[in-house]
mmCIF file of C-alpha atoms in Angstrom:
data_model
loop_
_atom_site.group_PDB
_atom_site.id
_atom_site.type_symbol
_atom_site.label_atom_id
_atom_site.label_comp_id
_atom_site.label_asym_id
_atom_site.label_seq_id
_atom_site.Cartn_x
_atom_site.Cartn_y
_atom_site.Cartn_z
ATOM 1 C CA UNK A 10 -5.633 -5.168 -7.819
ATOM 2 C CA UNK A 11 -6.560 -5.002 -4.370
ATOM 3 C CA UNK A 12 -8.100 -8.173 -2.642
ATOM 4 C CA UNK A 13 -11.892 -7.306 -2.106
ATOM 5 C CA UNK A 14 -13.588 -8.415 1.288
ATOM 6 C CA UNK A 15 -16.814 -8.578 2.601
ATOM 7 C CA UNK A 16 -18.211 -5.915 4.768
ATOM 8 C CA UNK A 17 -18.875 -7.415 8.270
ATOM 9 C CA UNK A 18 -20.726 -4.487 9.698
ATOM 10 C CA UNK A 19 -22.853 -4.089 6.560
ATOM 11 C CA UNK A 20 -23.426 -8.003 6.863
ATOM 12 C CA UNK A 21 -24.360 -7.819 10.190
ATOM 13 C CA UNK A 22 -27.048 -4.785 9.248
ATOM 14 C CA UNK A 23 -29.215 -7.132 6.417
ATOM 15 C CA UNK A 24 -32.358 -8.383 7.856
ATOM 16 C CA UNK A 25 -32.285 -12.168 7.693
ATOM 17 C CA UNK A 26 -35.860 -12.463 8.197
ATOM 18 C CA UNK A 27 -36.315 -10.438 4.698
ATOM 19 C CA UNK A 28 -33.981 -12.781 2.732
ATOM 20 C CA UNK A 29 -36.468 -13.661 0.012
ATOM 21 C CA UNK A 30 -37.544 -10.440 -0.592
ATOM 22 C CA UNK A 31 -34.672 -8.835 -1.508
ATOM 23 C CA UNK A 32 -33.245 -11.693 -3.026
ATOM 24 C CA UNK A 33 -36.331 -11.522 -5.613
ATOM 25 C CA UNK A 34 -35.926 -8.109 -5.920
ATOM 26 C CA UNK A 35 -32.016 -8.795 -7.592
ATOM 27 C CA UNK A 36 -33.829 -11.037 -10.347
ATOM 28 C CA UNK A 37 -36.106 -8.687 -11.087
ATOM 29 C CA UNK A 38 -33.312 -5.831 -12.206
ATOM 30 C CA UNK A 39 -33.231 -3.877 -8.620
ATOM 31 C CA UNK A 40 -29.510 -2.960 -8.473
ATOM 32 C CA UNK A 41 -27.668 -4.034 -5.064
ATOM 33 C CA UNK A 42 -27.239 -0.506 -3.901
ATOM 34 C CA UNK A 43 -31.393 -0.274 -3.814
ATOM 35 C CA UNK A 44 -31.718 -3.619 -2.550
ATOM 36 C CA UNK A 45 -29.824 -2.326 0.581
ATOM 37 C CA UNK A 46 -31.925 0.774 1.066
ATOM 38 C CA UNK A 47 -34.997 -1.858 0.605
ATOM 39 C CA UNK A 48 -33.564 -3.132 3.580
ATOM 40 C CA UNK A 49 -33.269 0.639 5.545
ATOM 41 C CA UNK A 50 -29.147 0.459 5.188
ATOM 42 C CA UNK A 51 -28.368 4.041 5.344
ATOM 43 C CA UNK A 52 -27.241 5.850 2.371
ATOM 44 C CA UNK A 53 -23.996 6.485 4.400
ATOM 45 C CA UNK A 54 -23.064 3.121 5.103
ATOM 46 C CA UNK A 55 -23.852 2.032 1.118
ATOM 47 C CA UNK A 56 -21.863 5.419 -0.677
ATOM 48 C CA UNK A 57 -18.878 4.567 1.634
ATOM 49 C CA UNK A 58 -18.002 1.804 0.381
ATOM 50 C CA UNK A 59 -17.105 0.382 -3.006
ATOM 51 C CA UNK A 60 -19.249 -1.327 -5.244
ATOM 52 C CA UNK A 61 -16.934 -4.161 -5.276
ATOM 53 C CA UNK A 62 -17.297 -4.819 -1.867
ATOM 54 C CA UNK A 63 -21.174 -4.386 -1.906
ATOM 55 C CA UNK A 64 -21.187 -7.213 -4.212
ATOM 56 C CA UNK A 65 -18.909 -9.311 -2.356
ATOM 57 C CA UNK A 66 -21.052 -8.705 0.632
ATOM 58 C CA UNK A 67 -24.531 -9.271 -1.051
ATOM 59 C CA UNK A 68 -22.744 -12.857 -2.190
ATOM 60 C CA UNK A 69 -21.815 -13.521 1.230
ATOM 61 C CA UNK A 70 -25.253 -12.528 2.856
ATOM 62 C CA UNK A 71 -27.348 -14.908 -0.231
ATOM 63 C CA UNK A 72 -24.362 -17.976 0.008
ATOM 64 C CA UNK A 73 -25.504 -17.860 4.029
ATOM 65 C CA UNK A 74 -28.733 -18.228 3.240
ATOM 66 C CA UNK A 75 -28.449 -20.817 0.816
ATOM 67 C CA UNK A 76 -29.753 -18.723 -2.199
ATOM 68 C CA UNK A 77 -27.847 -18.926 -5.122
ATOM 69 C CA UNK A 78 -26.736 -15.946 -7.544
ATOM 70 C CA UNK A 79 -29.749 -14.719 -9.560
ATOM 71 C CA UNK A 80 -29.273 -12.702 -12.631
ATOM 72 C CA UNK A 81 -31.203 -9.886 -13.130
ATOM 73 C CA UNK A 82 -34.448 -10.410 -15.129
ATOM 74 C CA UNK A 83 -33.917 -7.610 -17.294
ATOM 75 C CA UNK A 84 -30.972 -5.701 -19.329
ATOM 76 C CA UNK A 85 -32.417 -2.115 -18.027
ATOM 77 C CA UNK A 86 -30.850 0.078 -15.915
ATOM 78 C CA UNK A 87 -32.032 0.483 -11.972
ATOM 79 C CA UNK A 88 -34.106 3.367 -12.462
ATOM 80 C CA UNK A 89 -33.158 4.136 -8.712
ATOM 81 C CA UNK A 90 -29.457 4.841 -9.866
ATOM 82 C CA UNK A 91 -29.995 6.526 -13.128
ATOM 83 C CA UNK A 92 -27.025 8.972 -13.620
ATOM 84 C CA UNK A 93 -29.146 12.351 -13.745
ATOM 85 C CA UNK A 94 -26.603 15.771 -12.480
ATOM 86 C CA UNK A 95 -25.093 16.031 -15.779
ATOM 87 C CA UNK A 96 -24.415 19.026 -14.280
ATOM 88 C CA UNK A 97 -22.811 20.542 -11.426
ATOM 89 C CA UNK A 98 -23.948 19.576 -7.907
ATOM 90 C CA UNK A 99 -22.786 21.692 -5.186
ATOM 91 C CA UNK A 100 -21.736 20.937 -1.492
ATOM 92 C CA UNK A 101 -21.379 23.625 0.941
ATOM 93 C CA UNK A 102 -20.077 24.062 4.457
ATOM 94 C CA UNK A 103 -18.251 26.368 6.737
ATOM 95 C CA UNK A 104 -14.672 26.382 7.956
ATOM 96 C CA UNK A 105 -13.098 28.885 10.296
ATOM 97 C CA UNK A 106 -9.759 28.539 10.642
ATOM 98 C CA UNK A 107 -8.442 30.312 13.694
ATOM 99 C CA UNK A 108 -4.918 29.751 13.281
ATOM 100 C CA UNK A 109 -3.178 27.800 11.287
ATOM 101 C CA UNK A 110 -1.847 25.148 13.756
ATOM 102 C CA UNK A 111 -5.735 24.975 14.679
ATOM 103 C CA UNK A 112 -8.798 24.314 12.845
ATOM 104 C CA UNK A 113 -11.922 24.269 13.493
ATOM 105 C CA UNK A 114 -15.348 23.436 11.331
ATOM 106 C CA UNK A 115 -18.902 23.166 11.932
ATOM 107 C CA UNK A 116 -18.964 20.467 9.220
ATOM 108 C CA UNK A 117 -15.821 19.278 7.976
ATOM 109 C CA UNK A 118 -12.440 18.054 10.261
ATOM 110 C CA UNK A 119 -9.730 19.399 8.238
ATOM 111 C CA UNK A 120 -6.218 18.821 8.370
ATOM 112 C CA UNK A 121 -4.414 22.255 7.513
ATOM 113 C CA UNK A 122 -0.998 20.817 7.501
ATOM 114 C CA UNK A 123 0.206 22.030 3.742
ATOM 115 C CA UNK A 124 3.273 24.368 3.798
ATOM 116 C CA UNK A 125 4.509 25.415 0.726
ATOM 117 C CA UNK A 126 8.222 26.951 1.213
ATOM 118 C CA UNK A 127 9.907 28.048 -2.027
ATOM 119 C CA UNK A 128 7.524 25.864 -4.177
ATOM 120 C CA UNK A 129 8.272 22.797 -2.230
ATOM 121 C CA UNK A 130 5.350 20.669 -0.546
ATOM 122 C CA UNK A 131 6.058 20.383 3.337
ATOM 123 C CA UNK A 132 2.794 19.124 4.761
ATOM 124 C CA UNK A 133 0.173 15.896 4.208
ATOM 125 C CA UNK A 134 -2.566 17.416 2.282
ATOM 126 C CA UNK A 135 -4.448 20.655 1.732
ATOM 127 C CA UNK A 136 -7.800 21.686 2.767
ATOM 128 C CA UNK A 137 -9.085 20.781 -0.645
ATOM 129 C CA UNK A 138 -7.888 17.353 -0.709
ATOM 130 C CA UNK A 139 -8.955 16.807 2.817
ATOM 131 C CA UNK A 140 -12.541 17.627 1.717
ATOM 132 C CA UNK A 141 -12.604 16.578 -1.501
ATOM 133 C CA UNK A 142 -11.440 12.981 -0.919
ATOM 134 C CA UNK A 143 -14.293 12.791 1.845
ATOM 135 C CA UNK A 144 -17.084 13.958 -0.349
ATOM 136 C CA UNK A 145 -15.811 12.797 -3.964
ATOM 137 C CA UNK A 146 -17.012 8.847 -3.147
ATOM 138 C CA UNK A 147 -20.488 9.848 -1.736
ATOM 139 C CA UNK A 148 -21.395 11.264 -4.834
ATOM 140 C CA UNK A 149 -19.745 8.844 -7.000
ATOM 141 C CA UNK A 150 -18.232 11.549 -9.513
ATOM 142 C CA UNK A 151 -15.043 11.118 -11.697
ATOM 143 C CA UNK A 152 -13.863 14.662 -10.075
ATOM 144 C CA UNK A 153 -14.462 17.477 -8.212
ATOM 145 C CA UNK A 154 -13.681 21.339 -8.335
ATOM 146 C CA UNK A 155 -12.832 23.328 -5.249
ATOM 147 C CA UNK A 156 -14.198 26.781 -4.348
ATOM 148 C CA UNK A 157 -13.535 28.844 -2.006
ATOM 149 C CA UNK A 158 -14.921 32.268 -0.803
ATOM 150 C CA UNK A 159 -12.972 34.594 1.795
ATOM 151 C CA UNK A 160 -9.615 35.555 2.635
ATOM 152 C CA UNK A 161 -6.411 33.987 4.926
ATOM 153 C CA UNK A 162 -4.498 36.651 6.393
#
């Protein structure tokens, strides 16, 4: 297993000033990830990274201000973070490709460098995976499905 560091820039971002606040907020159930928005952390900075490291970062931020770890007052679940899309969630954009050697996309950089000669795998990654890998971690799902509408010529 990977070693698991502390985020400096999300460090940097928690308000000092608000310390006790959001360290009462951990013993009374508030998961970290809400704790963090509590504190206006963007919902981009806290789905890019892993929960590991928000831990280790929330222990860094409480050990500097001389709190010590408080366990949550009760066994419920954050209702904040309650796993709700038992169903599909969708997440669209627009690519136009001009050419192959270039891209180009209104939301999305993607790296069209797959070749496949003769069944064999010549480039990095397909437009798929370069998608998928970026938006798989924001929504914190096990896996995704790719589709796409159109034609390549």
């Amino acid at each position: 297993m990977a070693d698991v560091t502390v985020n400096a820039t999300l460090l940097g971002l928690l308000p000092a000033a608000s310390f006790e606040k959001l360290h009462a907020l951990k013993g009374l159930g508030v998961c970290i990830r809400c704790i963090l928005r509590y504190a206006a952390i963007s919902d981009h900075e806290l789905y890019s990274l892993d929960t590991a490291v928000l831990n280790h970062t929330w222990d860094a931020f409480v050990a500097a201000h001389g709190g010590s770890a408080v366990p949550t007052g009760s066994a419920g679940v954050c209702t904040c973070c309650l796993d709700v899309f038992e169903g599909a969630l969708g997440a669209a954009g627009r690519a136009d490709l001009i050419a192959k050697s270039k891209d180009r996309s209104s939301f999305f950089t993607l790296y069209w460098t797959i070749r496949v000669l003769e069944g064999e795998r010549l480039g990095e990654s397909s437009v798929e995976e370069a998608i998928g890998d970026i938006v798989l971690p924001h929504f914190q799902a096990k896996s995704y499905k790719f589709h796409t509408a159109g034609r390549e010529d």
